[in-house]
CSV table of C-alpha atoms and ligand atoms in Angstrom, one decimal:
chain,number,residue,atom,x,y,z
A,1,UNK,CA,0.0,0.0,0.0
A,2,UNK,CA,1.1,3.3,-1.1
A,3,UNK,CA,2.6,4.8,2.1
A,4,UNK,CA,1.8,8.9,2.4
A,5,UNK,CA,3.8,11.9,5.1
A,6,UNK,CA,2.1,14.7,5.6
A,7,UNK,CA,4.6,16.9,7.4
A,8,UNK,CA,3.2,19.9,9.0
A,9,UNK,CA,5.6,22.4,10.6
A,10,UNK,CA,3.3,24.7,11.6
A,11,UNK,CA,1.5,26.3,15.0
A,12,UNK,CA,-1.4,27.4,13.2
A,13,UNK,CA,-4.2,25.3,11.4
A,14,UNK,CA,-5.7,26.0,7.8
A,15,UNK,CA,-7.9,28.7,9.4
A,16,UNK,CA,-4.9,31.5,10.1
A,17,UNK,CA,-2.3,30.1,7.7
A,18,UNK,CA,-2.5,29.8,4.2
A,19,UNK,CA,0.5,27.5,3.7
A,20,UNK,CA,-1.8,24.7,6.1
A,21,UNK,CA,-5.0,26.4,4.1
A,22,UNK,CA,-3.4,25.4,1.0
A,23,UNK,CA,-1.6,22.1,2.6
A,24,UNK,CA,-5.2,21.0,3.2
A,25,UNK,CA,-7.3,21.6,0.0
A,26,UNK,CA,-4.3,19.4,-1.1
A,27,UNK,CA,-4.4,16.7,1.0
A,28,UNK,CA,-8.1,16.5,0.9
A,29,UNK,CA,-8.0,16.1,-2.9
A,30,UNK,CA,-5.3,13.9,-2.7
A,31,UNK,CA,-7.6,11.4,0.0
A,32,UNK,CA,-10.2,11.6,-2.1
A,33,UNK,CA,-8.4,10.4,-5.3
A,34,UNK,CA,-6.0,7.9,-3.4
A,35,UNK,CA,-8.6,6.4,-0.8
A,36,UNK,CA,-6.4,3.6,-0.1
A,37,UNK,CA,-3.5,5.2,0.3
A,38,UNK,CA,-2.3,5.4,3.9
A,39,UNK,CA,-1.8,8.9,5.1
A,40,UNK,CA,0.1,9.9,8.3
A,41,UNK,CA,0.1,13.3,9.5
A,42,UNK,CA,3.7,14.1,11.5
A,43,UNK,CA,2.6,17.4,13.0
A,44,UNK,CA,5.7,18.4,14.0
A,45,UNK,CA,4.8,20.9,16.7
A,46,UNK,CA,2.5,18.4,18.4
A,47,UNK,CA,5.3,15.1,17.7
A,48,UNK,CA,8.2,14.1,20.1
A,49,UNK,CA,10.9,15.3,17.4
A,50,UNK,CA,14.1,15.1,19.3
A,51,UNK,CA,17.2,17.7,18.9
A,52,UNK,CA,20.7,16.0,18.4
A,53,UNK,CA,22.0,16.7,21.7
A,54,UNK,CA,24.3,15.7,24.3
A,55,UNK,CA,22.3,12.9,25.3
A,56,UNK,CA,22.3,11.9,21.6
A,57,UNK,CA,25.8,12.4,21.6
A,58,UNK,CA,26.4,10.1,24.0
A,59,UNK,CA,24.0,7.2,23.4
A,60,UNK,CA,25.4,7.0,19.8
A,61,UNK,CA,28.8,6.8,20.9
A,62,UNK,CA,27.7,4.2,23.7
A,63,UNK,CA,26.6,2.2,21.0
A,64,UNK,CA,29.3,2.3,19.0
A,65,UNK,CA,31.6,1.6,21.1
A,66,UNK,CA,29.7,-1.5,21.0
A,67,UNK,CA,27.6,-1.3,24.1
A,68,UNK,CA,24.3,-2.7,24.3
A,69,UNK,CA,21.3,-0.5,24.6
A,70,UNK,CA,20.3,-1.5,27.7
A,71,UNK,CA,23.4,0.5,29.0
A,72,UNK,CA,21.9,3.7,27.9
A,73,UNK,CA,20.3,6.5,30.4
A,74,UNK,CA,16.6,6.2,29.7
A,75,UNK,CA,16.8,10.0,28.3
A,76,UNK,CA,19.6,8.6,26.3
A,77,UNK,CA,17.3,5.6,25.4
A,78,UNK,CA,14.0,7.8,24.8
A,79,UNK,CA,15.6,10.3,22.1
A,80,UNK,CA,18.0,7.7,20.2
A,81,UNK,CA,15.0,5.3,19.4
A,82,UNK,CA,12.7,8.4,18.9
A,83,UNK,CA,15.7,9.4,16.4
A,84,UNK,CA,15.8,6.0,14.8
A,85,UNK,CA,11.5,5.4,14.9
A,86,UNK,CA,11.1,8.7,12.8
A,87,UNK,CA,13.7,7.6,10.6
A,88,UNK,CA,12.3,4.3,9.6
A,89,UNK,CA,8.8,5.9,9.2
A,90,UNK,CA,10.4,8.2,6.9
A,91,UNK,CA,12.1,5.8,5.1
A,92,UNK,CA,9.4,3.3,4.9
A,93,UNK,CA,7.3,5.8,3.2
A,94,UNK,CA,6.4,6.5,-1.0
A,95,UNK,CA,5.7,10.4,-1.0
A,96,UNK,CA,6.0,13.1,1.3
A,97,UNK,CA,4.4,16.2,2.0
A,98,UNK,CA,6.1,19.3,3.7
A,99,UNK,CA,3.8,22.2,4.8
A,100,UNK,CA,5.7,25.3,5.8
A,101,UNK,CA,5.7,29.0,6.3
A,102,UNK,CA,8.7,31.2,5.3
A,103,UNK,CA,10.6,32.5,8.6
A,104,UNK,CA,12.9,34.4,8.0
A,105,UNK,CA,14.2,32.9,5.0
A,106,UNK,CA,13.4,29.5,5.9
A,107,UNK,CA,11.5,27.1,7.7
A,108,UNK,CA,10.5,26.3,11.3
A,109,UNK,CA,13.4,24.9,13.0
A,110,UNK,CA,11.2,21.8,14.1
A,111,UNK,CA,11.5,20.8,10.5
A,112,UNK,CA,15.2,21.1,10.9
A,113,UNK,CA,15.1,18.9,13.6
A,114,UNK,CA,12.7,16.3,11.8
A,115,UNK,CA,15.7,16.5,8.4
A,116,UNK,CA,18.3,15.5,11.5
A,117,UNK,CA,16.7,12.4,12.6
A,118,UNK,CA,16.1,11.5,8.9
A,119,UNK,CA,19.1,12.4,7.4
A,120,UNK,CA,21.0,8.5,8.5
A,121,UNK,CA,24.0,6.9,6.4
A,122,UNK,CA,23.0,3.5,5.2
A,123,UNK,CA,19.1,4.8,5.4
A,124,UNK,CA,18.6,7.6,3.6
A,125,UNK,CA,21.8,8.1,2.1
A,126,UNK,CA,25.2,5.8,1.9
A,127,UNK,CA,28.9,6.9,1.5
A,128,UNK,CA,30.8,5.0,-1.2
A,129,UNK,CA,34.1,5.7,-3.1
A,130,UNK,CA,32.5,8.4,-5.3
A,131,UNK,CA,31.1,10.1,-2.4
A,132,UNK,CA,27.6,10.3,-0.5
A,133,UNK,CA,24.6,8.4,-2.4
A,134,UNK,CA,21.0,8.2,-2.2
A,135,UNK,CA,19.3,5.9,-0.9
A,136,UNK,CA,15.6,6.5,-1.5
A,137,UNK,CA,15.6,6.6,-5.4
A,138,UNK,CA,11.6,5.7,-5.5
A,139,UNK,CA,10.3,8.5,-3.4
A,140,UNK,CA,8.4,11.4,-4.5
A,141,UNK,CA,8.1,14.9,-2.5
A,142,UNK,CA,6.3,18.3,-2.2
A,143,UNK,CA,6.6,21.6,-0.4
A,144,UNK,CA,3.7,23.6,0.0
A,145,UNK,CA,5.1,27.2,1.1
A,146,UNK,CA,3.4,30.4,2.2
A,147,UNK,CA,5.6,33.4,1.7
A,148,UNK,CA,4.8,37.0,2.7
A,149,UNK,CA,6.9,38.4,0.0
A,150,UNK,CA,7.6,37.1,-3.8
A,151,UNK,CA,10.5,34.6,-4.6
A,152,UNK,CA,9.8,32.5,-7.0
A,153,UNK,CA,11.4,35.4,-9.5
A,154,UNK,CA,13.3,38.7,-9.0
A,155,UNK,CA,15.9,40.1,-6.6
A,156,UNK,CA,14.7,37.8,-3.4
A,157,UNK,CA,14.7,35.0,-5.3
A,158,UNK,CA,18.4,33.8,-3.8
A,159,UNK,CA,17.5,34.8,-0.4
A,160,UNK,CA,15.2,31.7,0.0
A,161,UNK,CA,16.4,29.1,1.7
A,162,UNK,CA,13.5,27.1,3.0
A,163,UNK,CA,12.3,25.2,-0.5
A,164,UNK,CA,15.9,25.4,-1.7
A,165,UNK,CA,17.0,23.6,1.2
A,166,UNK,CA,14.8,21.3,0.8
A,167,UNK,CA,15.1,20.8,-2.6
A,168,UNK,CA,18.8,19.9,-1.7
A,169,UNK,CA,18.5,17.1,0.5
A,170,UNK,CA,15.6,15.6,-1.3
A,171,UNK,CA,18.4,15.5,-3.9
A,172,UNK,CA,21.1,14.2,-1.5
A,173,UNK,CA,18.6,11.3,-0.6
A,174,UNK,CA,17.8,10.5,-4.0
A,175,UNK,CA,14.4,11.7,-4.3
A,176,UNK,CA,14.0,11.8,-7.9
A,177,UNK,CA,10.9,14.4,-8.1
A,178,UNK,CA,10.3,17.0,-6.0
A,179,UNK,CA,8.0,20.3,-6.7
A,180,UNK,CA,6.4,23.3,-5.2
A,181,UNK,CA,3.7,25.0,-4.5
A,182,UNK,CA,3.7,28.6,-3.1
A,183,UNK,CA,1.7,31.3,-2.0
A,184,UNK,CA,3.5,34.1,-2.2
A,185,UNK,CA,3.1,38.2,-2.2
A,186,UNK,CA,-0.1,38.2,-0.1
A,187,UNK,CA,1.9,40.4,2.8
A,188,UNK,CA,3.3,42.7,-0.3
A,189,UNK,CA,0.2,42.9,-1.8
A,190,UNK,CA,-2.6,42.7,0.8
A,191,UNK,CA,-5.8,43.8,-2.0
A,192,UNK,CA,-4.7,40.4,-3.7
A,193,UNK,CA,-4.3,38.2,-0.7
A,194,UNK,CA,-7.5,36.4,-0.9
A,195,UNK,CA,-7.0,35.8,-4.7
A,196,UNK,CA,-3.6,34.2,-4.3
A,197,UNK,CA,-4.7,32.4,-1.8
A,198,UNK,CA,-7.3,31.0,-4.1
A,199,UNK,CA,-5.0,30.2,-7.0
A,200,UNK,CA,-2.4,28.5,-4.8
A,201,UNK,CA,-5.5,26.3,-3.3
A,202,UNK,CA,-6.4,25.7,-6.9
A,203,UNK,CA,-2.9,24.6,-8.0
A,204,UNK,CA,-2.3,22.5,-4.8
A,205,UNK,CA,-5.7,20.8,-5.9
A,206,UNK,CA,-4.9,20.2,-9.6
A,207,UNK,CA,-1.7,18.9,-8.8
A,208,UNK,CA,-3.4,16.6,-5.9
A,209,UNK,CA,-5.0,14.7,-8.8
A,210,UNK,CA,-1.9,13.4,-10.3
A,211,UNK,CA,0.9,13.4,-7.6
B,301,FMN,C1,8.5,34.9,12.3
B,301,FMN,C2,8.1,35.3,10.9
B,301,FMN,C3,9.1,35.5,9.9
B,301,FMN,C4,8.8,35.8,8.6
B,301,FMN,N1,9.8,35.9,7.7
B,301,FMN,C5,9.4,36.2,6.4
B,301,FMN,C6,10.4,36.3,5.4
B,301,FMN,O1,11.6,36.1,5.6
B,301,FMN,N2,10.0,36.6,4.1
B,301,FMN,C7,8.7,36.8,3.8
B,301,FMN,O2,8.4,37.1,2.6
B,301,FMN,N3,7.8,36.7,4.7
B,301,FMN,C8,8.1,36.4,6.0
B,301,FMN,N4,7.1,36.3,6.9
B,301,FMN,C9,5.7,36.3,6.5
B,301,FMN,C10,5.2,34.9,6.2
B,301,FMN,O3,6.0,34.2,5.3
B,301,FMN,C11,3.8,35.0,5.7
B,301,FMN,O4,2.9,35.6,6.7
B,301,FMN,C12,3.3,33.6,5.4
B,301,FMN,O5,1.9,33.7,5.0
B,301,FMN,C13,3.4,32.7,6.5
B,301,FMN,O6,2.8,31.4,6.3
B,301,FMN,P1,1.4,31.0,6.9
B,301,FMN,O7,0.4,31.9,6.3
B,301,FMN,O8,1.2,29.6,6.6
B,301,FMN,O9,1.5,31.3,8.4
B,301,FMN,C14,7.4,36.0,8.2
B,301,FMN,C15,6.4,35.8,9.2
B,301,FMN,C16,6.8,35.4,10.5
B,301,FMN,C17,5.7,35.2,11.5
């Protein structure tokens, strides 16, 4: 069975953010096309999604120094199989789905956190001779993006770093398709708001029916 992420790094629901507004018509569409596709959501504000810490640090070396993992503190224990559970769910998946305001350039940290416990040699990726490969070669991705301002052309363009991020390590995993869908402009050009809202919902849906 086709295996679905919807990652959510927001605070808000779909009523007081367009990028989960937009993130919704989508996934709605989606359900209703795919009805036996499995769909988890990983809200990631609401989800255990540990940081790499010292704790981390030190049950990963504990292990590698070959210690069982019985001889790990239990915070130790709790945020290295955390780690590894959200990395097999990722990796067991077929398509994901990031939902995501731009913050200041990018995205929510949480999200950054989420890339860290996914982001494993020999799961997503592997090192070999030629350098780092990817692993997950029949995977498929989205980013669904509310922006205040515009990027997708002109002088910000390059100040982005949230979907081109992204766009990088879906690359460095081996993702072989990965696309966009933004709503951009509505803080730059409040009169219009409601209609790019509209068309972003209306692209998201349209491209629901074939992802
Ligand atoms: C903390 C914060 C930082 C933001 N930084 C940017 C930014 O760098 N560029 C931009 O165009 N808009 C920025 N905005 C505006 C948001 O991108 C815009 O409101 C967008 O709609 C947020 O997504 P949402 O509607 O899903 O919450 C920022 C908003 C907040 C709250």
């Amino acid at each position: 069975m086709t295996k679905v992420l919807y990652i959510t790094a927001h605070p808000h629901d779909d009523k007081q953010s367009y990028s989960m507004a937009v993130g919704k018509a989508f996934i709605d569409t989606y359900k209703e096309v795919n009805p036996s596709h499995e769909i988890v959501n990983i809200d990631l504000y609401k989800e255990n999604i540990p940081e790499i810490d010292v704790d981390v640090f030190s049950g990963w070396g504990k292990l590698q120094s070959g210690k069982g993992f019985e001889d790990l503190s239990s915070e130790e224990k709790a945020k290295v199989s955390r780690l590894s559970e959200l990395c097999e769910q990722f990796i067991a998946a077929d398509k994901y789905i990031f939902v995501t305001p731009l913050w200041n350039f990018s995205f929510p940290p949480v999200l950054k956190a989420y890339i860290d416990s996914v982001s494993v040699a020999g799961k997503s990726f592997k090192y070999t001779e030629q350098g780092p490969v990817g692993l997950l070669t029949d995977k498929k991705a989205l980013h669904i993006q509310a922006r205040g301002g515009i990027y997708s052309e002109g002088p910000a363009a390059e100040m982005e770093m949230g979907h081109r991020y992204l766009n990088i390590i879906m690359q460095f995993f081996g993702v072989p398709s990965f696309e966009g869908v933004f709503v951009e402009g509505h803080a730059a050009m409040p009169d219009k708001a409601q209609e790019i809202k509209e068309n972003a919902i209306a692209r998201a849906k349209d491209l629901a029916s074939t992802f």
